[in-house]
Structure formats: structure tokens, C-alpha cells
Coordinates of C-alpha atoms in Angstrom, one line a residue:
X1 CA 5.7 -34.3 19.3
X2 CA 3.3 -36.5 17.5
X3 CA -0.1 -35.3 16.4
X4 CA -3.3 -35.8 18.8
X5 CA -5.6 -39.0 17.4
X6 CA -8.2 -37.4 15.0
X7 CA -11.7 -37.4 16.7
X8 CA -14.6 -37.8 13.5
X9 CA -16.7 -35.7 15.5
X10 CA -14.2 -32.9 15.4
X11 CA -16.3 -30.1 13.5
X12 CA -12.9 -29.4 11.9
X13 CA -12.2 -32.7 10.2
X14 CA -16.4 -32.6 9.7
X15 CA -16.5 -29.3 7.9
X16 CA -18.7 -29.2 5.0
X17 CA -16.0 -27.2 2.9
X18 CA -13.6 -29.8 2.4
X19 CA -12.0 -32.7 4.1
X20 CA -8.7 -32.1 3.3
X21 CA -5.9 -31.0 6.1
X22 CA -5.6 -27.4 7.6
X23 CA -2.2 -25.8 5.8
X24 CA 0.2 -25.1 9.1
X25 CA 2.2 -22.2 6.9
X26 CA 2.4 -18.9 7.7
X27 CA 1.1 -17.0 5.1
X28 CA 3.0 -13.3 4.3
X29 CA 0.1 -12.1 2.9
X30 CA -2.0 -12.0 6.6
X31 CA 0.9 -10.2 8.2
X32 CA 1.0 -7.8 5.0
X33 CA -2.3 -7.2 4.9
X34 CA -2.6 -6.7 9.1
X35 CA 0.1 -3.7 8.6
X36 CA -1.2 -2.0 6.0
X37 CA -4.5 -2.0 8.1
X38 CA -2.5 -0.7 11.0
X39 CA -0.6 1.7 8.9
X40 CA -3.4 3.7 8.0
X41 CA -5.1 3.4 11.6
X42 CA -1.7 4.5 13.4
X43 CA -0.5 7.7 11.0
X44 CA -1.1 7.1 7.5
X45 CA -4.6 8.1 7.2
X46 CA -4.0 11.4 9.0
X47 CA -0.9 12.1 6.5
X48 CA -3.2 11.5 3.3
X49 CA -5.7 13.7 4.8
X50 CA -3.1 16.8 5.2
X51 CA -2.6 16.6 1.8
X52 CA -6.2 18.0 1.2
X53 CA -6.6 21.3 -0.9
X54 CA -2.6 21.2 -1.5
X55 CA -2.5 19.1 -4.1
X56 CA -4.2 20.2 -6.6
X57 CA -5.0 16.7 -7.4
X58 CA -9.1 16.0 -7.4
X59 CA -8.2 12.1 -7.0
X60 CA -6.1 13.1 -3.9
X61 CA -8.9 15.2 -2.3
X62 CA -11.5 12.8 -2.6
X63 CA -8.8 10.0 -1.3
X64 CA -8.5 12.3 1.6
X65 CA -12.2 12.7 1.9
X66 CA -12.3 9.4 2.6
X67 CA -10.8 9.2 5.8
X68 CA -13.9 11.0 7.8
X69 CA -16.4 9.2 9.7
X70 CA -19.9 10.0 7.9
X71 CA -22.1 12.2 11.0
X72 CA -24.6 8.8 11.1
X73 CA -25.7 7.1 8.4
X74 CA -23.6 6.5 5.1
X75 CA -20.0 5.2 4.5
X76 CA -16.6 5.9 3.8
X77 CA -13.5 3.9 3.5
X78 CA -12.2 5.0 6.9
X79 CA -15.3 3.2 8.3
X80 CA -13.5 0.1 7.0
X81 CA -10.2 0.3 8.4
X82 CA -11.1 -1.3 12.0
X83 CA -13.6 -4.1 11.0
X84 CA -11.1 -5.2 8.3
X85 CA -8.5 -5.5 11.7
X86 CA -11.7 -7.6 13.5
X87 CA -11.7 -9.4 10.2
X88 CA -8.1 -10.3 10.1
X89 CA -8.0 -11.0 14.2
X90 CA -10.5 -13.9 12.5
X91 CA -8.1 -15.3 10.2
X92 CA -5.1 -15.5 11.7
X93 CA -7.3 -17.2 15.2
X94 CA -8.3 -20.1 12.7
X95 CA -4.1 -20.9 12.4
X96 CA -3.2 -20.2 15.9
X97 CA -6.0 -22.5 17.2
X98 CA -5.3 -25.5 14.3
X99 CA -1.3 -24.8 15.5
X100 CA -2.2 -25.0 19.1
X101 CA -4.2 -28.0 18.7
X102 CA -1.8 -30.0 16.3
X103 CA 0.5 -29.2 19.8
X104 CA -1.4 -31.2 21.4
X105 CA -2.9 -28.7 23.0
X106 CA -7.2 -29.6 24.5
X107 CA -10.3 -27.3 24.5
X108 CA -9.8 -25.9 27.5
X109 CA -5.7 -25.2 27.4
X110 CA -7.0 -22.9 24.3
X111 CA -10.1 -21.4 25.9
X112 CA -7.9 -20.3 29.0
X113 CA -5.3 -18.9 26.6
X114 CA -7.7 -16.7 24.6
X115 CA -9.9 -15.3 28.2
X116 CA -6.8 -14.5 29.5
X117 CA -5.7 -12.4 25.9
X118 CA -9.2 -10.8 26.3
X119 CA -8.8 -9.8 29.7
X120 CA -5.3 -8.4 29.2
X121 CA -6.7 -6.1 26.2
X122 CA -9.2 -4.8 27.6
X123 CA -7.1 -3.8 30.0
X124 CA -4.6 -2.3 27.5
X125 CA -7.8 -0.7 26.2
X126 CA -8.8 1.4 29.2
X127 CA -5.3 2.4 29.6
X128 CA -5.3 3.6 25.9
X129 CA -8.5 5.4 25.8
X130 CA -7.9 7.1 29.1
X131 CA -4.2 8.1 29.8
X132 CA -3.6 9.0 32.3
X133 CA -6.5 6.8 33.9
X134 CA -8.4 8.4 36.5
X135 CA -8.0 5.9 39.1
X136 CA -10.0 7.5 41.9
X137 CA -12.7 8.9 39.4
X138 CA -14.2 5.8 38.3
X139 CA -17.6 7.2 36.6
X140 CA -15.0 8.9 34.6
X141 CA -13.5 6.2 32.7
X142 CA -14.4 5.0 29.5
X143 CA -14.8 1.1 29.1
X144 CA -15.6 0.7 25.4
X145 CA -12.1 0.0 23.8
X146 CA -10.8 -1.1 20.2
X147 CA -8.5 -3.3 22.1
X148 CA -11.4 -4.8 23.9
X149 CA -14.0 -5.2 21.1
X150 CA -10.5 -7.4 19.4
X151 CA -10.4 -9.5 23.0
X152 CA -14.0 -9.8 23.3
X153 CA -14.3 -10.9 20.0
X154 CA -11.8 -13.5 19.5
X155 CA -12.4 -15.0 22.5
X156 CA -16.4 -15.6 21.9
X157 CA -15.1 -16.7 18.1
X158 CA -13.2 -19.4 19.9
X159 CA -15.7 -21.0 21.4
X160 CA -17.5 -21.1 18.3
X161 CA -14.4 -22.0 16.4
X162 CA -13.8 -24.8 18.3
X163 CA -17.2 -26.4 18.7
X164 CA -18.9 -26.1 15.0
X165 CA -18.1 -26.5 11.4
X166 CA -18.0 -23.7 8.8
X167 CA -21.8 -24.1 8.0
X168 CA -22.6 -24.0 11.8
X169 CA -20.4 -20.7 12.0
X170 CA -21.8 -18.8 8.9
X171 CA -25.0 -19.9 10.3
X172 CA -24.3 -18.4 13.5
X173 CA -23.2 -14.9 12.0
X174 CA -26.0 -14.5 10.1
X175 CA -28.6 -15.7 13.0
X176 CA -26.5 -12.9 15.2
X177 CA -26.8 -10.2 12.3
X178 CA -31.1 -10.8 12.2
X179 CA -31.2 -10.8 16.1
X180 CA -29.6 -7.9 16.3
X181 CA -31.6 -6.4 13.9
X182 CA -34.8 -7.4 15.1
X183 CA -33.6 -6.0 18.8
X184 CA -33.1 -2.5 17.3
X185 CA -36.3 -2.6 15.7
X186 CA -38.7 -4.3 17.9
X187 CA -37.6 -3.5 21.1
X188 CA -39.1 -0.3 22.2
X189 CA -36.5 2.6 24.1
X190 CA -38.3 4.6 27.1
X191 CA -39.6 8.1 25.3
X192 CA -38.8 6.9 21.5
X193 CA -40.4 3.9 21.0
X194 CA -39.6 0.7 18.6
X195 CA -37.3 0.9 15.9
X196 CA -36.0 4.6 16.4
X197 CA -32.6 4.4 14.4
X198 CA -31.7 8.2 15.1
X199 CA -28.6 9.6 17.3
X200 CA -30.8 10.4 20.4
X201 CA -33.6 7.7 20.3
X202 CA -31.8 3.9 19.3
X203 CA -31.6 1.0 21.5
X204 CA -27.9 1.3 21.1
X205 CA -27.6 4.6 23.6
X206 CA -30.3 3.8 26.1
X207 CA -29.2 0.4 26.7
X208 CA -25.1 1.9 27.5
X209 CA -26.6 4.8 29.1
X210 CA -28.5 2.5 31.2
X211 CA -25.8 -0.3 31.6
X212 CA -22.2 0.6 31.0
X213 CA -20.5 2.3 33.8
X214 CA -18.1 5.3 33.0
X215 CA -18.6 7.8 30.5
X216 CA -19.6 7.5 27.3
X217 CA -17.4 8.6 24.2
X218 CA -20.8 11.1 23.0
X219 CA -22.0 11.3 26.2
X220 CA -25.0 9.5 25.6
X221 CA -23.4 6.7 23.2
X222 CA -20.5 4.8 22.3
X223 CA -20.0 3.1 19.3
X224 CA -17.6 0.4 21.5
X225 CA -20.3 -0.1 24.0
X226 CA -21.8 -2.8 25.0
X227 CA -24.7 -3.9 21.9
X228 CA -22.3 -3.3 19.3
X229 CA -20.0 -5.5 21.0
X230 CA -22.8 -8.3 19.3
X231 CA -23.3 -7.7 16.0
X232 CA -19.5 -6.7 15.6
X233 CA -17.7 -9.9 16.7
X234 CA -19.5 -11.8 13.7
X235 CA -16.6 -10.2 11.4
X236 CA -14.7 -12.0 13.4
X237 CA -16.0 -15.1 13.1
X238 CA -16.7 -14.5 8.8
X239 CA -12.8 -13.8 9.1
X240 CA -12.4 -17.7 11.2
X241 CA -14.2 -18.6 7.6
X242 CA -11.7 -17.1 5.4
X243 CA -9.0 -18.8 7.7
X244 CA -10.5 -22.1 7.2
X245 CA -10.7 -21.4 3.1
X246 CA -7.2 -20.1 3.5
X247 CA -5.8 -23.1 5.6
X248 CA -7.4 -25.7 3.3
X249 CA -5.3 -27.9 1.3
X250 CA -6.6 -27.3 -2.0
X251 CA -5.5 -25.4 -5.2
X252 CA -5.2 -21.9 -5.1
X253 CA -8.2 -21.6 -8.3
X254 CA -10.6 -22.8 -5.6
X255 CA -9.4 -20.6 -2.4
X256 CA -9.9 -17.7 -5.1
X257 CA -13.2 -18.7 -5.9
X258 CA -14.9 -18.9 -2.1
X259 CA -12.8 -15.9 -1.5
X260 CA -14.2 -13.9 -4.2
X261 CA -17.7 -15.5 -3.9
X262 CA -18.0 -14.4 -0.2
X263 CA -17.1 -11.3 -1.1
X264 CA -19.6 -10.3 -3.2
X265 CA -22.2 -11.8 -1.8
X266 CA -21.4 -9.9 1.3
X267 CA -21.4 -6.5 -0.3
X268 CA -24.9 -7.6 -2.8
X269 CA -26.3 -8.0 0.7
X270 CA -25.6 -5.3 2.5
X271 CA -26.7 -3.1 -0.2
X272 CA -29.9 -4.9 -0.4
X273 CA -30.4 -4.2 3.4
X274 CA -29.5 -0.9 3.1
X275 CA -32.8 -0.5 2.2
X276 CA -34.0 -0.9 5.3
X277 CA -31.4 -0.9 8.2
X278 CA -29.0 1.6 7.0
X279 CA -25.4 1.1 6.6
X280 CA -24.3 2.8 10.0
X281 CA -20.6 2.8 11.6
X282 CA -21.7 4.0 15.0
X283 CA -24.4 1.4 15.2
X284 CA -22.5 -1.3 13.9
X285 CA -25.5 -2.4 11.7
X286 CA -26.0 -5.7 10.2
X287 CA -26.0 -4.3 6.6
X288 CA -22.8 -2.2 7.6
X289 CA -21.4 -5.9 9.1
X290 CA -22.1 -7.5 5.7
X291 CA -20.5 -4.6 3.5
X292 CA -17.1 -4.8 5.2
X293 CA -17.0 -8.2 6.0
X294 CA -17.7 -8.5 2.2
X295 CA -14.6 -5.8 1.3
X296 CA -12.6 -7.8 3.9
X297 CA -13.0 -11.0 1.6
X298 CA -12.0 -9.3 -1.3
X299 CA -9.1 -7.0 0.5
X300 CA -7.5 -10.7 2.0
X301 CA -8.7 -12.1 -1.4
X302 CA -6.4 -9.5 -3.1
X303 CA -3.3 -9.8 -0.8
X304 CA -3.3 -13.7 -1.0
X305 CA -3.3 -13.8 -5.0
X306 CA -0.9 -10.9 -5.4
X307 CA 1.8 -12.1 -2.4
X308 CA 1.0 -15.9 -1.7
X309 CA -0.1 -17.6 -5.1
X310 CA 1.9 -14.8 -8.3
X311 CA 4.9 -14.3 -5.6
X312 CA 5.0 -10.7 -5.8
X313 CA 6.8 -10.6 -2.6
X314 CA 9.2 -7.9 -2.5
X315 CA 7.0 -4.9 -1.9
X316 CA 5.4 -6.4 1.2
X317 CA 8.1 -6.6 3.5
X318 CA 7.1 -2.7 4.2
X319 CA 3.9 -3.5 5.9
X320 CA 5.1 -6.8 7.0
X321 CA 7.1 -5.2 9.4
X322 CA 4.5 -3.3 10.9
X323 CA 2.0 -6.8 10.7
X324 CA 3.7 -8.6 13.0
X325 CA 4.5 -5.9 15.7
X326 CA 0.5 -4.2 15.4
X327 CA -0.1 -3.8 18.9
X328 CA 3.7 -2.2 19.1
X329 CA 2.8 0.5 16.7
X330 CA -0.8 0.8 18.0
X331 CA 0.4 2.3 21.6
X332 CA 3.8 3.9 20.1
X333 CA 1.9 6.1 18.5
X334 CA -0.2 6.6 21.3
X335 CA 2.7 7.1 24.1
X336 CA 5.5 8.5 22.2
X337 CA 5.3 11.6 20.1
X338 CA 6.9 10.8 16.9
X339 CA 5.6 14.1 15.0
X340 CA 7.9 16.0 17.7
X341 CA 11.2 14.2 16.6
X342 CA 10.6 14.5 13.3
X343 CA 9.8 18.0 13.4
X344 CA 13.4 18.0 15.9
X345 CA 14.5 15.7 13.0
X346 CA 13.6 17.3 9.7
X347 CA 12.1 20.4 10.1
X348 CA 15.5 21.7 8.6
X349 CA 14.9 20.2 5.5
X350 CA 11.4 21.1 4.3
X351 CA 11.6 24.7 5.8
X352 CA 12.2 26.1 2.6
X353 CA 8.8 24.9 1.5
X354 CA 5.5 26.7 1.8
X355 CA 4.3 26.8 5.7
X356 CA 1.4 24.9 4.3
X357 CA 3.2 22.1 3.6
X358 CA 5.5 21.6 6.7
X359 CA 2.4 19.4 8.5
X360 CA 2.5 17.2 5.7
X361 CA 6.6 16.6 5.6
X362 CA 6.4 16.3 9.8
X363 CA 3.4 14.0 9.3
X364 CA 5.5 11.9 6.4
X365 CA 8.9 12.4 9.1
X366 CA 7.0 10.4 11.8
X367 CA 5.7 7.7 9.7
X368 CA 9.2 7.0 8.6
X369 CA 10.4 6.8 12.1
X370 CA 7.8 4.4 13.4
X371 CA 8.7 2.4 10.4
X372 CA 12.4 2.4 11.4
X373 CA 11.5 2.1 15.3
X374 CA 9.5 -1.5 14.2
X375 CA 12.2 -2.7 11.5
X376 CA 15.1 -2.5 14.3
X377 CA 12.2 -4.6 16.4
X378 CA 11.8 -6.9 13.7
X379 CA 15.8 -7.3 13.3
X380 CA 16.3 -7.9 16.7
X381 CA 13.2 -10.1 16.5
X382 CA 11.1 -8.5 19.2
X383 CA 7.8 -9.2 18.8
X384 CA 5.3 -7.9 21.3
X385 CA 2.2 -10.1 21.5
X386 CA -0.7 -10.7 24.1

């Protein structure tokens, strides 16, 4: 099939970054880099957290630290694991829409095809975060949904996508990231006031306590409500940015250098707002937007030099596996109980260790078995997408 006539007007050809044609390879390094994210979110982290106190290892205890939420304000690097995904949902949309479109394929073909993806995971969302659903108790269910912050999000990134240039979409995010924190701090909450960034008293709660049916994952908020849902879709559409650097026909000196420039400019940023409008996971703060958006630049920015431009190749076919079958491996571990097996599996073989220790070899059995579970998918080529 031939290639659609190029429009001038299209704000892909128009973009200010270059002129030069979109790349239609697949780079390894997105699929790498999507598994190890999904790695850590479906077992991983948990595993490097049971190795806490055991060790004797300082650098392993603080590494296992790591993988709390902070109570409110503050950071850690488990805060980063889904907006990196959010990120990545950004990069690979930039080829799937150039593919699409160099099919042939118009506007509204592709906006019909991502609304539809967004309805089926939210969808898949509810199902996840409330198995078994209670069908006949609707105030009971919970609507906020990783799934459905990734559907909601590409879908709106899309439409921006597909109507401006780069310039127009970083211009976008950042208009989004001072909107939303002008809302939080102007707009005054019944019995708190303006600007009340605390658990009980931000703009955040009252507005899903007073608008999102179901319950709420604290009762009176939800970090996947309704507000968030704003500020954190602009990740995805900083990651449509790093598609477009990515896709760009130019040497690999110069993808490295955007990549690395976005990067810290994020982070400088966010630290700099941090100031003011702390750097808070629950609230999905601009600041906290910037600093993981900017650790998403330099994550991707990592992956791409190591796999796609020195070849180093070999050792990411382990989290390849699990990149192209995420959404496989995000409701296996949901839905089938992998610790059990391997406890069936290989409780044998570790029972001569200290009790402490057997959580750790069960944790380590399972992850090996949702490994092998997603290779034999990937050998067979199954490859379960929405």
C-alpha cells in the first residue's frame, strides 16, 4: 500500500524539532524498558522488599526501602514505577499512530481505535481493582483504575498527538501542570478553605468525594480519581515527546542530547517547585509530574543508548519478554496465584534454609514462573493487546 499524500499543514511534518521522516522500526529498547517497569510493578518489587533485615547488606535495605509509598508528601523510587509506565504508554503511541497513519489510516479511524482501547481498560480496571465485582452493590465499587488512568490518558494524548506539533504539545503539558496547580491552590474546599494541601482538606478529596460514584480507595480519596486523572495524563503526552525525538531520523548524538536535556530540566524543575507545591504521589502534583517525567527521559534515555545505539542486546531479551505481553503479566498476577505453585514447586528445595528466608525463595519461585508462563507466550507468539 502506498503512503497517504503529505498534507504541509500536518503538525507532524510541521514540527519545530526537525523535518526529517518518523523512523517506522521497532525499537527493543521500549519493549525492554516497558518490562522491566512491569517487572517490578507485578512481583519484583515485593521480592527486593523481603530481603529487608536479612541481608545484612545496608545497600540492600535501603534498596528495599525504596519500594514504600511516602504517608503524603516526599518520594521514593516506588512512586516512580507507574508514571514511568504512563510515560512509556506515550512513546510507544507516537509509533503506533505514525504506523497507523503511514497505513493509510485518517483522524478519525485512529480516534475510534484509541476510545474504544480506553473504554475496554477501564473496564479491565474495575474488574481488577474489585474482583469479584459487586455487581448489585454499585456504591461499592471502585472506579479509579491504573488500567483506566493508561486508557484515559492515551486516548486524550491522541487527540493532542494528532492535531499539534511538539511545541504545541510541551506547551500544552506545561499549561495543564500550572492550571492544575492554580486549581489546588485557589479554589477554595467547603470547611478548609483555598490552597489546603493536607490529607483531609485538598481539592483533590472533596471534589471525588463530591463527584465519583463508588468508594473511594481512603475512603475520602483516591489517588486514581477523577483530578489527578488531569495533571497525570501530561506524562503521557511528555512521553509522545520522547517518541517523536526517538522516531526522528537523525543521529543518535542528537536523540541523546534532547533526551538527556529534557531530563534534567524536568528534574531542576521539579525541585525548584518543590518549594512550593510539594512533590506528592497521592496528589499527583505538578512538581511530582516534572520529577518523573524528567527520570522517565533519562530511564528511556539510558535503555536506548545501552540496547539501540552500543548494541548491548543480549541481556534484554529478559524483560523483553515481559514488555510485549505487560497487560498478560499485569492480571496473571492478579488472577492466578503463582507464590502457591512455587511454594508446591520448590518449597522442597529451600526448606533447609532458615524459616526467614523461605518468603524470599517462594517470592523468587514465582517470579521465575511468570517469566516462563510469558516466554512460552512469546514462543508461541501470543501477544495479548487491547
Amino acid at each position: 500500500m502506498t503512503n497517504p499524500p503529505i498534507n504541509q499543514n500536518d503538525p507532524e511534518i510541521n514540527s519545530p524539532v526537525s523535518t526529517s521522516p518518523i523512523a517506522s522500526k521497532r525499537l527493543l529498547s521500549i519493549d525492554a524498558l516497558r518490562g522491566f517497569d512491569m517487572l517490578l510493578i507485578a512481583g519484583a518489587g515485593s521480592f527486593i522488599v523481603l530481603l529487608k533485615g536479612k541481608t545484612g547488606i545496608s545497600a540492600i535495605d535501603w534498596l528495599a526501602g525504596q519500594f514504600y509509598h511516602p504517608a503524603w508528601n516526599g518520594f521514593s523510587f516506588y512512586d516512580f514505577i507507574f508514571p514511568l509506565f504512563l510515560f512509556i504508554a506515550g512513546v510507544s503511541l507516537t509509533f503506533s499512530l505514525n504506523k497507523g497513519r503511514s497505513m493509510g489510516m485518517s483522524k478519525t479511524t485512529l480516534y475510534r481505535k484509541t476510545f474504544t482501547r480506553m473504554l475496554v481498560l477501564i473496564l479491565l480496571g474495575i474488574l481488577f481493582k474489585n474482583s469479584p465485582v459487586p455487581f448489585f452493590e454499585p456504591s461499592q465499587i471502585r472506579l479509579g483504575s491504573v488500567l483506566g488512568r493508561i486508557g484515559i490518558a492515551t486516548f486524550v494524548s491522541t487527540l493532542i498527538y494528532l492535531n499539534f506539533d511538539f511545541y504545541k504539545r510541551l506547551g500544552a503539558a506545561i499549561l495543564i501542570l500550572l492550571l492544575y496547580y492554580a486549581a489546588l491552590f485557589l479554589i477554595p474546599v467547603p470547611g478548609y478553605g483555598a490552597g489546603d494541601l493536607s490529607f483531609e482538606g485538598n481539592l483533590v478529596g472533596w471534589f471525588d468525594r463530591t463527584f465519583l460514584p463508588g468508594i473511594l480507595k481512603q475512603e475520602i480519596f483516591d489517588e486514581l480519581g477523577l483530578l489527578t486523572q488531569i495533571s497525570a495524563l501530561c506524562l503521557t503526552i511528555f512521553g509522545t515527546l520522547a517518541g517523536e525525538i526517538l522516531g526522528k531520523a537523525w543521529l543518535d548524538t542528537k536523540k541523546i542530547k534532547y533526551l538527556a536535556f529534557a531530563g534534567v530540566i524536568g528534574i531542576l524543575l521539579a525541585l525548584v517547585w518543590d518549594l512550593h507545591f510539594p512533590i506528592n504521589k497521592h496528589l499527583w502534583s505538578s512538581s511530582f509530574i516534572l520529577l518523573t517525567s524528567g527520570m522517565s527521559f533519562l530511564t528511556l534515555l539510558l535503555f536506548y543508548v545501552v540496547i539501540d545505539v552500543w548494541k548491548i542486546k543480549k541481556w534484554a531479551f529478559f524483560f523483553q519478554v515481559i514488555g510485549l505481553n505487560s497487560l498478560t503479566i499485569y492480571f496473571a498476577y492478579s488472577f492466578i496465584d503463582f507464590r502457591f505453585t512455587s511454594q508446591k514447586l520448590f518449597a522442597g528445595l529451600y526448606a533447609p534454609l532458615a524459616e526467614e528466608w523461605h518468603p524470599v525463595f517462594q517470592a523468587f519461585g514465582a517470579l521465575l514462573l511468570v517469566w516462563l508462563f510469558l516466554y512460552i507466550l512469546y514462543r508461541l507468539k501470543i501477544f495479548v493487546k487491547v
